[in-house]
Coordinates of C-alpha atoms in Angstrom, one line a residue:
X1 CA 1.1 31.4 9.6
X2 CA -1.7 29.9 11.4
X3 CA -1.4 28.8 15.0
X4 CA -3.2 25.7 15.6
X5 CA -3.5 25.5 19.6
X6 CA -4.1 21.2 20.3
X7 CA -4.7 21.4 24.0
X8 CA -7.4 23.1 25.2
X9 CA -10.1 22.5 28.3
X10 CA -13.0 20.7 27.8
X11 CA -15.2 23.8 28.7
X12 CA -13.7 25.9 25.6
X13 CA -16.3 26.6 23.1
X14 CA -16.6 23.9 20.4
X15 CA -18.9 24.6 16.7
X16 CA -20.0 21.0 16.5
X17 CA -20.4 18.0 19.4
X18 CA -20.3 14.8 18.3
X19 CA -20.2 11.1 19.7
X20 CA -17.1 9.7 17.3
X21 CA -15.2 11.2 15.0
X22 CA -13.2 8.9 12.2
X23 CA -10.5 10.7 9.9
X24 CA -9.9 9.1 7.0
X25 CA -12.1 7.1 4.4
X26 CA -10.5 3.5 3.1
X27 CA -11.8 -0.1 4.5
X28 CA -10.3 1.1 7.7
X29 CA -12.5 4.4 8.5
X30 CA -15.6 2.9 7.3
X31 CA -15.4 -0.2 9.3
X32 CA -14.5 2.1 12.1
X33 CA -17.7 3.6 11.6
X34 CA -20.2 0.9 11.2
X35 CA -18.7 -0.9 14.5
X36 CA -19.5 2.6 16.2
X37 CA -22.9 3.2 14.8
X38 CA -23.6 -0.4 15.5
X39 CA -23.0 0.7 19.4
X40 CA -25.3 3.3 18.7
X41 CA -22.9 6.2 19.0
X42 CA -23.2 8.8 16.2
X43 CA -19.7 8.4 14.3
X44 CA -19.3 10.8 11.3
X45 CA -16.5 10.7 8.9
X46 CA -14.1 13.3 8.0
X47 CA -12.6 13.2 4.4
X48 CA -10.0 15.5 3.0
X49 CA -10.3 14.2 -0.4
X50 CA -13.4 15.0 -2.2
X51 CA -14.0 11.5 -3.3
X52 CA -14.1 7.9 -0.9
X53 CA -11.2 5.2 -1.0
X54 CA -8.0 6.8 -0.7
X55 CA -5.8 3.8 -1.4
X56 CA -8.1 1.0 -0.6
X57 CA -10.4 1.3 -3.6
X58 CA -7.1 0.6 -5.6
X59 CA -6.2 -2.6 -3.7
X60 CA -6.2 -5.8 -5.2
X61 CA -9.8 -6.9 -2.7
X62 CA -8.0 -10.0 -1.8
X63 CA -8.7 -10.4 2.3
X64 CA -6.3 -12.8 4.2
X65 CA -8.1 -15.2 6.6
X66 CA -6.5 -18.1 8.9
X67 CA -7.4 -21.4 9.1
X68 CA -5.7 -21.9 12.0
X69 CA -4.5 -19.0 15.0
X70 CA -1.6 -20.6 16.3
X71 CA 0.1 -21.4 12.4
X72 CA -1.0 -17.9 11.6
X73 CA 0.9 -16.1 15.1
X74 CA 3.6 -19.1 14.0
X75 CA 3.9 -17.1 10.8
X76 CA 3.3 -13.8 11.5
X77 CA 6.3 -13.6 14.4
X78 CA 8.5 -15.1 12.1
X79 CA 7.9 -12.6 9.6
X80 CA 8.3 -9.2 12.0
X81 CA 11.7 -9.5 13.0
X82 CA 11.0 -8.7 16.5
X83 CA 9.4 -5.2 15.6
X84 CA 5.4 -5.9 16.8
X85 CA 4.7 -6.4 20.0
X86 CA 3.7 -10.3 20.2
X87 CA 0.5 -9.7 21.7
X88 CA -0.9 -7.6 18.7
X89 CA 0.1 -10.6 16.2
X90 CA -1.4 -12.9 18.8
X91 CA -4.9 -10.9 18.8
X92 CA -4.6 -10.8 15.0
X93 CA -4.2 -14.0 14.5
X94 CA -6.8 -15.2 16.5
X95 CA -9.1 -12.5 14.2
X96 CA -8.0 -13.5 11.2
X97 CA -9.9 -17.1 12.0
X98 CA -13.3 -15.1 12.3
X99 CA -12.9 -12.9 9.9
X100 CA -14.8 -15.0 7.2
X101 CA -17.9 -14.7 9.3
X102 CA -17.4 -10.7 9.2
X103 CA -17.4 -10.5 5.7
X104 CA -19.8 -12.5 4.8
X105 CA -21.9 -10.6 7.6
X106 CA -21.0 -7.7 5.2
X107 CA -21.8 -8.9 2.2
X108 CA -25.3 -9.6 2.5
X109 CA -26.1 -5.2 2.4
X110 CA -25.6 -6.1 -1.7
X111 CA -25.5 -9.9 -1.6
X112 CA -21.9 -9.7 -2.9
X113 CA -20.4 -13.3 -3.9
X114 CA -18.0 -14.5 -1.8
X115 CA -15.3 -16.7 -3.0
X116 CA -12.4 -18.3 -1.1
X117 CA -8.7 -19.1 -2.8
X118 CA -6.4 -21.6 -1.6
X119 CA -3.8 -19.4 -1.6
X120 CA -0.6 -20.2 1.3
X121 CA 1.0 -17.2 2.1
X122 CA 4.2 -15.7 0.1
X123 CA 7.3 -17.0 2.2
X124 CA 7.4 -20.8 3.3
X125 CA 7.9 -19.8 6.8
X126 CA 6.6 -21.9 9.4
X127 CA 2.6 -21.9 9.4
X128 CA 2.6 -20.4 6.4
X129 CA -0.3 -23.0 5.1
X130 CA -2.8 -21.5 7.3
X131 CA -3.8 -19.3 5.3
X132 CA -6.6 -18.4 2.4
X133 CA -7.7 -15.3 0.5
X134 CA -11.7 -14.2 0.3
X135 CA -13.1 -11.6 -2.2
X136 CA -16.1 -10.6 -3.3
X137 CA -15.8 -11.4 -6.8
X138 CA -19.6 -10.1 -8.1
X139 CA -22.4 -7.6 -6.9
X140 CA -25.8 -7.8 -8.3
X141 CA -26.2 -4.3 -10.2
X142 CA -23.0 -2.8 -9.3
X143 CA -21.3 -0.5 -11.8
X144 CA -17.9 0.8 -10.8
X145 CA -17.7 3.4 -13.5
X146 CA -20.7 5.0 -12.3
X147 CA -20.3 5.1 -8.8
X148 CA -16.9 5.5 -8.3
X149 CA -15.5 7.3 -11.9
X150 CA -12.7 8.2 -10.2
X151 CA -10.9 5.1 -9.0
X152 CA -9.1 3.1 -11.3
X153 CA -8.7 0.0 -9.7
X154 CA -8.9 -4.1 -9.8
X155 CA -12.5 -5.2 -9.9
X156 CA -12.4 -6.8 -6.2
X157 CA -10.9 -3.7 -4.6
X158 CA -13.7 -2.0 -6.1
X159 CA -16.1 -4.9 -5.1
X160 CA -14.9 -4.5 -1.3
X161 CA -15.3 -1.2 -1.2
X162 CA -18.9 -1.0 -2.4
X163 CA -19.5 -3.8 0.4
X164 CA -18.5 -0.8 2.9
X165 CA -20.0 1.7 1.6
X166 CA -22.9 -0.1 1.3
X167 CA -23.1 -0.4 5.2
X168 CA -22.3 2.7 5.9
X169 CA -25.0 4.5 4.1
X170 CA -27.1 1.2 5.9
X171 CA -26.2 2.8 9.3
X172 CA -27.1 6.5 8.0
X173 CA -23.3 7.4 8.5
X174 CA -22.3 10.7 7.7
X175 CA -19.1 11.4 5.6
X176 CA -17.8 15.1 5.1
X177 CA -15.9 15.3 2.5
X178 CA -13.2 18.6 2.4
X179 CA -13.5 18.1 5.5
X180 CA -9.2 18.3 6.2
X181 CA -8.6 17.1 9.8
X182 CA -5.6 19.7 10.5
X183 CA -5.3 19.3 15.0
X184 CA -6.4 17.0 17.9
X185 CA -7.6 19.2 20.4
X186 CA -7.1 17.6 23.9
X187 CA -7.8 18.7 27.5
X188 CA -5.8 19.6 30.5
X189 CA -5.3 16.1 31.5
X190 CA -4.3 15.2 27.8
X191 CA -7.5 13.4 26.6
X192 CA -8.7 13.9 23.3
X193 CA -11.7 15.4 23.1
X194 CA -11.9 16.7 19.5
X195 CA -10.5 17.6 15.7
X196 CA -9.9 21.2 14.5
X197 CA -11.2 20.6 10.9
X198 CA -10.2 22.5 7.9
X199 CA -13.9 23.0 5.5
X200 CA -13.9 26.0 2.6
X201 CA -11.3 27.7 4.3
X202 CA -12.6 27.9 7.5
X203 CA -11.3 26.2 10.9
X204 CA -14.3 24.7 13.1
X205 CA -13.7 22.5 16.1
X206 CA -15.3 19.3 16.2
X207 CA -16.1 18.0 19.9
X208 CA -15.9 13.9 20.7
X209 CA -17.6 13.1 23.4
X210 CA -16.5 9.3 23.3
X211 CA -13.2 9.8 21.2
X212 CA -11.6 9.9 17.5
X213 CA -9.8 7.4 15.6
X214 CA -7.6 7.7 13.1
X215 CA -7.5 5.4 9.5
X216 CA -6.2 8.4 7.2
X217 CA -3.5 5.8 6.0
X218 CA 0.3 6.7 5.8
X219 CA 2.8 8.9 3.9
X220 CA 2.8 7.4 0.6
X221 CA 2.6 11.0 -1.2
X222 CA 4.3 12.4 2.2
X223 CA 7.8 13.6 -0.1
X224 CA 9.5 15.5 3.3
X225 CA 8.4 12.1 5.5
X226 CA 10.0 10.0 2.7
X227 CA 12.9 12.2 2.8
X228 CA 13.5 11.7 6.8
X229 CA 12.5 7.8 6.9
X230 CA 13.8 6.3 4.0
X231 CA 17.0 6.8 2.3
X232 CA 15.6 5.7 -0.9
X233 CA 14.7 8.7 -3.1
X234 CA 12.6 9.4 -4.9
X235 CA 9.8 6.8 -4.4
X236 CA 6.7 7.6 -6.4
X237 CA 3.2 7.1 -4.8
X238 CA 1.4 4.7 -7.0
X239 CA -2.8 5.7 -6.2
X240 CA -3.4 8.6 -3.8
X241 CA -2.4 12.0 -3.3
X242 CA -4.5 12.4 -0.3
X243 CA -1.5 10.0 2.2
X244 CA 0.6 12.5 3.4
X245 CA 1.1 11.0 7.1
X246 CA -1.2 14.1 8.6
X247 CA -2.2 11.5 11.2
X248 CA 1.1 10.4 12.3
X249 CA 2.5 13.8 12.6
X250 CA -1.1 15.1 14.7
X251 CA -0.8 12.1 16.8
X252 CA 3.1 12.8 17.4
X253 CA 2.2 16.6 18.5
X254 CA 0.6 14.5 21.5
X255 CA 3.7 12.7 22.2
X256 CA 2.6 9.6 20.4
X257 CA 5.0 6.9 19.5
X258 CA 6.1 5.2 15.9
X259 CA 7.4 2.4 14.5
X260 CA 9.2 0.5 11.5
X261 CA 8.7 3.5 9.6
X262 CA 11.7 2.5 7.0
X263 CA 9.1 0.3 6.0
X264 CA 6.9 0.4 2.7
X265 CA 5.1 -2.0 0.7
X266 CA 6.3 -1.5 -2.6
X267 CA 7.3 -1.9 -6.2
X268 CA 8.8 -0.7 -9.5
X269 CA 8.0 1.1 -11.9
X270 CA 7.4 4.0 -14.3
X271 CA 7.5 8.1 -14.6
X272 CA 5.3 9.3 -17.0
X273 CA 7.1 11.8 -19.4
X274 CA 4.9 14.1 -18.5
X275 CA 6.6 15.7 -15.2
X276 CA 2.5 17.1 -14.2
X277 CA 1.8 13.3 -14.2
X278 CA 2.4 12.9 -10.0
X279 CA 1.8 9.1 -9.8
X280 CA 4.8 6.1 -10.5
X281 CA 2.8 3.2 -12.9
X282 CA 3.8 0.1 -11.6
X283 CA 5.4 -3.0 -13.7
X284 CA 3.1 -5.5 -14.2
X285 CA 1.6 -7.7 -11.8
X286 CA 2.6 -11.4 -12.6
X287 CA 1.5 -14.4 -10.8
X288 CA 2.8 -14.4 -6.8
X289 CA 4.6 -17.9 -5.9
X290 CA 6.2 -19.2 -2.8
X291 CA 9.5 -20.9 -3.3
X292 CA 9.6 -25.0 -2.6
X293 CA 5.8 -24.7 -2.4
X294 CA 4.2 -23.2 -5.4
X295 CA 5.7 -22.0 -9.0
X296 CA 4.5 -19.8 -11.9
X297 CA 4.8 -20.6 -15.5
X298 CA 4.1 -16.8 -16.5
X299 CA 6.9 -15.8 -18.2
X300 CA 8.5 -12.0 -17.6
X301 CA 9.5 -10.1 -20.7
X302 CA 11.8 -7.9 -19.1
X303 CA 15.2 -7.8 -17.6
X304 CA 16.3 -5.0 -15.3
X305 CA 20.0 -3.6 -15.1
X306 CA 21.7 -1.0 -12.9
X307 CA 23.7 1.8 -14.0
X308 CA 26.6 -0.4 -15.2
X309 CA 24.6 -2.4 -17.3
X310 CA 24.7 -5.6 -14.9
X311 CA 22.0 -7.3 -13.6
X312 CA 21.6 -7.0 -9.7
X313 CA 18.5 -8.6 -8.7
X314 CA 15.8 -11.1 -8.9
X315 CA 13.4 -9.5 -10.9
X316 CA 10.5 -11.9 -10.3
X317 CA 10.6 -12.4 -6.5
X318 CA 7.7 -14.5 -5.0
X319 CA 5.6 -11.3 -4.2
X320 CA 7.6 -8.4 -6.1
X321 CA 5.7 -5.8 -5.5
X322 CA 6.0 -5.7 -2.3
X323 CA 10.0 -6.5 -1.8
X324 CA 11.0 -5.2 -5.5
X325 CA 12.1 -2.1 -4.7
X326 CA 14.4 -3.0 -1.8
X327 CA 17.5 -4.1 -4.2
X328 CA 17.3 -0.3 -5.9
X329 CA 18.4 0.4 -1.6
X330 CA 22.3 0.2 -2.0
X331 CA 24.5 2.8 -1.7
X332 CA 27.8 3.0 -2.6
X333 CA 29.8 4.8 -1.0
X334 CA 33.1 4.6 -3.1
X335 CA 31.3 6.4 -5.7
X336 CA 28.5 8.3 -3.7
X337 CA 26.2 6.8 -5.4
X338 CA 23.0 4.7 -5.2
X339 CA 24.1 2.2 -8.7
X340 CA 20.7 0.9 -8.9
X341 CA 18.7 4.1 -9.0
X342 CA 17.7 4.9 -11.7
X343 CA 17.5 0.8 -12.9
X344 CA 16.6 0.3 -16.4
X345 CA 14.1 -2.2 -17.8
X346 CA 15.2 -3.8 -20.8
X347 CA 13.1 -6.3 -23.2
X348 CA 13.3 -7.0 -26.8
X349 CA 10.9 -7.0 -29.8
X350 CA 9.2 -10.3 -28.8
X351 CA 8.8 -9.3 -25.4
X352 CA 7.4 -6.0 -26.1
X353 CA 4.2 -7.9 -28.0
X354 CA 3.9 -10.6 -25.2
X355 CA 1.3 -7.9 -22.8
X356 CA 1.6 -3.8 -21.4
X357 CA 5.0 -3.8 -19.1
X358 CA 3.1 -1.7 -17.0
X359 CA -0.3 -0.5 -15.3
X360 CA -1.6 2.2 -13.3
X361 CA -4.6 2.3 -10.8
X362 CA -5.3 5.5 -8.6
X363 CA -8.2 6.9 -6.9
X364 CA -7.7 10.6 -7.9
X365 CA -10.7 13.8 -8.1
X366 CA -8.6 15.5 -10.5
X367 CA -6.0 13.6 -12.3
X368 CA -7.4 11.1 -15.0
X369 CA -5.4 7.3 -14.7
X370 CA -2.9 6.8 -17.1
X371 CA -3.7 4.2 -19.5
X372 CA -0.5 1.5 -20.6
X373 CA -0.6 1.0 -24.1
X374 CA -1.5 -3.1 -24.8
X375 CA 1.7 -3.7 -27.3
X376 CA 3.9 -0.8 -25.4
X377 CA 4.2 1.6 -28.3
X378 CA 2.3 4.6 -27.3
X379 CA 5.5 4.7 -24.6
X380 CA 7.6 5.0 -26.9
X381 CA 6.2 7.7 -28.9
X382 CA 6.2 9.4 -25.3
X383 CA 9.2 8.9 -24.4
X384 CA 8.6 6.6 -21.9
X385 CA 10.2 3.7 -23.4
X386 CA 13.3 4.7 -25.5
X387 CA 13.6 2.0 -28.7
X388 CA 17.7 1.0 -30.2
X389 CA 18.2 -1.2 -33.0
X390 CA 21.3 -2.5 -32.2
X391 CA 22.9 -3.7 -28.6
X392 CA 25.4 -1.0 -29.4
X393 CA 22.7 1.6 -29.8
X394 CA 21.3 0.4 -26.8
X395 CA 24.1 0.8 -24.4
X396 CA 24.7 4.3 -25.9
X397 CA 21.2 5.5 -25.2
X398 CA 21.7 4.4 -21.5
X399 CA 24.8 5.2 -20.8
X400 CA 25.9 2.3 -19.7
X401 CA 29.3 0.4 -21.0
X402 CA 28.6 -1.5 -23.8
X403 CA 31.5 -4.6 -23.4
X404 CA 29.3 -4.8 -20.3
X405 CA 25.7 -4.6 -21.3
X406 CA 26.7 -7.4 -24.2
X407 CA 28.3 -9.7 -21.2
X408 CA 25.3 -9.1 -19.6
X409 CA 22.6 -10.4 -22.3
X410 CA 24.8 -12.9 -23.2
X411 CA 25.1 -14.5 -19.9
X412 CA 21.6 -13.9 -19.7
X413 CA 19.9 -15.8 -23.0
X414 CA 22.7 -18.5 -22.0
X415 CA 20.8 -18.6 -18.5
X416 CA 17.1 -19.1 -20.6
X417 CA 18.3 -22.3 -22.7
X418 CA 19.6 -23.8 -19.4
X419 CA 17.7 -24.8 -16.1
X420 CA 20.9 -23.5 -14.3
X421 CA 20.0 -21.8 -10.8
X422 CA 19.9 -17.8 -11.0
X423 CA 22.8 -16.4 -8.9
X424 CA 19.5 -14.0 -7.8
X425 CA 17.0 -16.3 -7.5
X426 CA 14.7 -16.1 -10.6
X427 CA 13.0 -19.1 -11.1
X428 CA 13.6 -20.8 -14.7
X429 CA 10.8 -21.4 -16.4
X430 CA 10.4 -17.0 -16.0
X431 CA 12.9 -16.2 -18.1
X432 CA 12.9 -15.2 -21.8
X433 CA 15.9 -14.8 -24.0
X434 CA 16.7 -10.8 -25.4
X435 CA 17.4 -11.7 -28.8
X436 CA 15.3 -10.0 -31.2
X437 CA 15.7 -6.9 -32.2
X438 CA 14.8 -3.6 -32.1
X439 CA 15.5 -3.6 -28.0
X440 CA 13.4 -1.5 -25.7
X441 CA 14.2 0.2 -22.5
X442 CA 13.0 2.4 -19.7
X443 CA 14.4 4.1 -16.4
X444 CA 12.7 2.4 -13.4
X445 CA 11.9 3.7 -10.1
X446 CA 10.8 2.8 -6.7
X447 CA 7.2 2.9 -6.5
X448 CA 5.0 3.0 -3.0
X449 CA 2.2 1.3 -2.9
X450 CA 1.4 1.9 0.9
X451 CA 3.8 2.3 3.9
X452 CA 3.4 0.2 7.1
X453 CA 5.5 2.8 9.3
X454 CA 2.7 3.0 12.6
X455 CA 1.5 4.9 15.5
X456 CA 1.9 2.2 18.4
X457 CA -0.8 1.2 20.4
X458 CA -2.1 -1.5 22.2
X459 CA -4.9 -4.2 21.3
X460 CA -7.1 -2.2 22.2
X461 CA -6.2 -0.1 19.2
X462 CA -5.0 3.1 21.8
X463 CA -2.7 4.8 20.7
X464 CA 0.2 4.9 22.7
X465 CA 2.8 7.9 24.0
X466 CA 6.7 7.1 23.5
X467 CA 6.6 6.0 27.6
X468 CA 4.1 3.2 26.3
X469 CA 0.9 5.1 28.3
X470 CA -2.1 5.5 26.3
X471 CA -2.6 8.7 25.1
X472 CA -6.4 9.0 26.4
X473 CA -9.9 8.8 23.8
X474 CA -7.1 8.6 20.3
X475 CA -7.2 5.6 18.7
X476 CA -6.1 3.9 15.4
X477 CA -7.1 1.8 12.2
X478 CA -5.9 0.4 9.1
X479 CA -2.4 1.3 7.8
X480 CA -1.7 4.1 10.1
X481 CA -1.1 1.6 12.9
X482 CA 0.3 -1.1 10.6
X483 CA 1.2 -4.0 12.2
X484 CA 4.0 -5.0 9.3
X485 CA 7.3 -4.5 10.3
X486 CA 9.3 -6.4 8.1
X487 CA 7.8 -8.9 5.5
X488 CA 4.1 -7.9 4.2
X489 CA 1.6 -10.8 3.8
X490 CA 0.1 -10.3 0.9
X491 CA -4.2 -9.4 1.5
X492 CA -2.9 -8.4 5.0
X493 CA -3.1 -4.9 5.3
X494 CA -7.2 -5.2 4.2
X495 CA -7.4 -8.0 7.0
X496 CA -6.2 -5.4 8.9
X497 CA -8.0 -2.5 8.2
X498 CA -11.1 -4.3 8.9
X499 CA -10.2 -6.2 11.9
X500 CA -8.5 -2.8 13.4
X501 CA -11.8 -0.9 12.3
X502 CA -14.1 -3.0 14.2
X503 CA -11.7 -2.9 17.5
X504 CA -11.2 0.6 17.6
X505 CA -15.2 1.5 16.8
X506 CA -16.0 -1.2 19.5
X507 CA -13.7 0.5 22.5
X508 CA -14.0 4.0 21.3
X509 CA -17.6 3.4 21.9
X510 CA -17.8 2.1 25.0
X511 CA -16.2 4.8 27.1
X512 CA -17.7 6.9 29.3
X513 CA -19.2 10.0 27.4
X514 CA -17.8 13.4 27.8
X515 CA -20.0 16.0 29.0
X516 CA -18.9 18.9 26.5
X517 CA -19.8 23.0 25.9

C-alpha cells in the first residue's frame, strides 16, 4: 500500500513550484483560475478526468441572480434550516445582485447571447420574487459535438461552459489532465503548501507558493461516502464518475470540518438493464412551478407506486428533481424495510406515446450516453420497462397485491375527472387517467444529480478545521463547499460555483508568497 505522507516542511524537495494550484475542472475550478491569473499569479489546473466538465457541462446553464440582496438573504435563511452560517448567505446574497455584470463580462471572449428569465424561485418563501435566471442561450460558431464529444448535456450547460473555457485559454491557463490530486502536503505549522499529484503512475509533488483550492465537486459516484452519509441506498450518479468526494476526504486528513452532508440534490430514475451501464437516467424533466404563484399545464404520464402497489407521493413536486427522491427515504421498521425502494413507475398505452419517460446527460471519456427511446419501446425490448396487458398481469409482474394496485388506479382516474385536491399535493391539471391498455412499468430509483454536503469555511472561502480556525493557504469552490443545506434553489449551485470561484482566486492570490525548494 502506498504511504502518502501530507505534512511535510517547506524546505523538502518539491518536482514542480507553482503560484496556485486548482483541483478540479467544472464552472467552479475554471473561474478559480481566471480570478487567479487575473491577479497575475500562475494558476494551473489539475484534472483527474481526461476530459473538462465533470458535472457542470451536464447542468441545465441556468445561473440564479437577485434583484434584490436583502429578499434574496430573506429567502435564502429561510430555506437553510439554520445549517449555513448567516454570514455566507449574507455575502451570497449581496453577489448574486452583481453577478449579471460577471457574466456578461464573461461572455464577450465568444460574444455569447445573454438572455434573462423571469423566473421566481421554487418555494414561495419570503423574498422569493427577487430572483431571475440568465443563460447564454447562443455562441457565434460554437459546436458542442466537436469540442466537447463527450458531454451529453442541455445546450446552455454546454453554452456556459464554453464561456469558461473560453477565458481560460484567454489567460493561457494550463489544465493537466490525469493529473489525480491524491494528498495536500502541508508544513510544520499546518499550512498548505502543495498537492501530491498522481500522472502515469507516478507521484510528483506540486509546490504552492500562494495556496490551492479545491472545486473537484462532491461524492456523487462516492458509493462508500453514500453508504456512511445517507441511509438511502443505492442512489445512482446521474453524469460523472470522476465525484468521488477525494477533496472532502484530503481536506478532512487536515482536520477540516463538514456539513449537511445527508444532503443531495436529486431525482428519480432509471437502471439500465445493462448492469456495465454505471449511470441512473433520470425521469423526465417537466416544467418547474411554485405553488400559489406559478402553475404548469404539462401533463405527467406516469404514476409512481411503492412496493404495495399504493401511491405515496407527489410525483410532480414544484422542482422534483431536486426533492423527488426524498419520499423513497422511509424506513420501516416493522418490516425492516425501506417500502418505497425500489418504487415503480406505472403509465398506460396513451401515456407511453405522449414523449421519452426518461433522459440521460453525462460527461463521460469512456462510456457513450444512453439514448431514451422517443415512444419508450426500445425499453421495453431491454427490459427496462416491463409491458402487462391486463391490470391483473400488471400486479403479478410487480409483485405487488392486486385488490390493491386496482384500488389504487381507480382512486386515481377518479382523482383526473375531478379537481379534487391530491392528498400529496399534485396539482390537477398534471394528472392523466391509466386506462388504456397494454400498461407499462419500471423499477425506479434514487438518482444523484450533485450532493451539497461541504467543507466549512468562511467568506473568505478558507476552509475551516472542526475548532472553526482556518486551516492555512486551503481554500474552496463550487459544490465542495456548498452552501445548501436544506432546500436547493434551483440555478444556485452555478451562481455558486462562479461566485465562490472568483472569491477564492481573489484571496488565494493575494497572500504573501512562499519562498519554496
Amino acid at each position: 500500500m502506498t504511504a502518502f505522507p501530507h505534512a511535510q516542511g517547506v524546505s523538502d524537495h518539491f518536482d514542480e513550484i507553482i503560484d496556485v494550484a486548482i483541483v478540479g475542472y467544472g464552472f467552479a475550478g475554471g473561474m478559480t483560475a481566471i480570478a487567479s491569473a487575473k491577479a497575475g499569479r500562475q494558476a494551473i489546473i489539475f484534472e483527474k478526468m481526461s476530459i473538462p466538465g465533470g458535472i457542470s457541462i451536464c447542468s441545465g446553464g441556468g445561473f440564479r441572480v437577485a434583484t434584490s440582496k436583502d429578499k434574496a438573504f430573506e429567502y435564502l435563511k429561510a430555506t437553510n434550516a439554520q445549517t449555513i452560517d448567516e454570514s455566507l448567505l449574507n455575502q451570497f446574497s449581496e453577489e448574486m445582485v452583481k453577478l449579471p455584470s460577471l457574466l456578461k463580462e464573461l461572455g464577450k471572449v465568444n460574444n455569447a447571447n445573454i438572455t434573462i428569465l423571469d423566473r421566481p424561485a421554487n418555494y414561495p418563501l419570503p423574498g422569493y420574487e427577487a430572483f431571475q435566471f440568465m443563460e447564454y442561450d447562443s455562441i457565434p460558431g460554437f459546436d458542442q459535438a466537436k469540442e466537447f464529444p463527450r458531454a451529453k448535456s442541455l445546450k446552455s450547460g454546454a453554452n456556459a461552459f464554453k464561456v469558461i473555457d473560453d477565458n481560460v485559454k484567454m489567460h493561457s491557463i494550463e489544465v493537466r489532465y490525469s493529473n489525480a490530486v491524491k494528498r495536500l502536503i502541508t508544513d510544520n505549522n499546518g499550512a498548505v503548501t502543495g498537492l501530491l499529484v498522481e500522472v502515469d503512475n507516478q507521484l510528483r509533488r506540486i509546490g504552492t507558493r500562494y495556496g490551492v483550492v479545491l472545486a473537484c465537486g462532491g461524492f456523487e459516484a462516492g458509493i462508500e461516502m453514500q453508504r456512511q452519509f445517507w441511509q438511502l441506498h443505492p442512489v445512482l450518479p446521474a453524469a460523472t464518475l470522476g465525484n468521488t468526494g477525494d477533496g472532502i476526504k484530503m481536506a478532512q486528513a487536515l482536520g477540516a470540518d463538514i456539513g449537511h452532508m445527508w444532503h443531495f440534490h436529486g431525482s428519480y430514475g432509471f437502471r439500465h438493464s445493462d448492469p456495465k451501464y454505471p449511470f441512473g437516467i433520470r425521469s423526465k424533466k417537466l416544467p418547474d412551478w411554485t405553488r400559489d404563484v406559478t402553475t404548469t399545464d404539462v401533463r405527467m404520464s406516469w404514476i409512481l407506486v411503492n412496493k404495495d402497489g399504493k401511491r405515496f407521493m407527489n410525483e410532480y413536486e414544484p422542482y422534483g428533481h431536486d426533492t423527488g427522491h426524498r419520499y423513497m427515504d422511509q424506513y420501516e421498521a416493522t418490516k425492516n424495510r425501506f417500502p418505497n425502494l425500489p418504487a415503480y413507475m406505472l403509465f398506460d398505452e396513451d401515456g407511453r406515446k405522449m414523449y421519452p419517460v426518461a433522459k440521460a446527460y453525462i460527461n463521460d471519456p469512456n462510456i457513450d450516453c444512453y439514448e431514451w427511446s422517443p415512444d419508450n419501446l426500445k425499453e421495453v425490448s431491454l427490459g427496462i420497462l416491463k409491458k402487462a396487458n391486463s391490470l391483473e398481469e400488471l400486479a403479478n409482474l410487480m409483485n405487488v397485491p392486486t385488490d390493491t394496485l386496482q384500488d389504487t388506479i381507480q382512486e386515481w382516474n377518479s382523482l383526473c375527472q375531478s379537481n379534487d385536491e391530491d392528498e400529496f399535493g399534485r396539482p390537477s391539471q398534471t394528472r392523466l387517467p391509466i386506462q388504456s391498455p397494454p400498461y407499462y412499468f419500471g423499477d425506479i430509483w434514487p438518482v444523484v444529480s450533485n450532493t451539497q454536503g461541504a467543507l466549512i469555511h468562511n467568506t473568505k472561502q478558507e476552509v475551516l478545521n472542526t475548532f472553526d480556525e482556518v486551516i492555512p493557504r486551503l481554500y474552496v469552490a463550487g459544490e465542495i463547499g456548498s452552501i445548501w443545506g436544506f432546500l436547493y434553489l434551483s440555478g444556485g449551485n452555478l451562481a455558486e460555483c462562479l461566485i465562490s470561484g472568483q472569491i477564492a482566486g481573489n484571496e488565494v492570490s493575494e497572500l504573501q508568497a512562499l519562498q519554496l525548494n
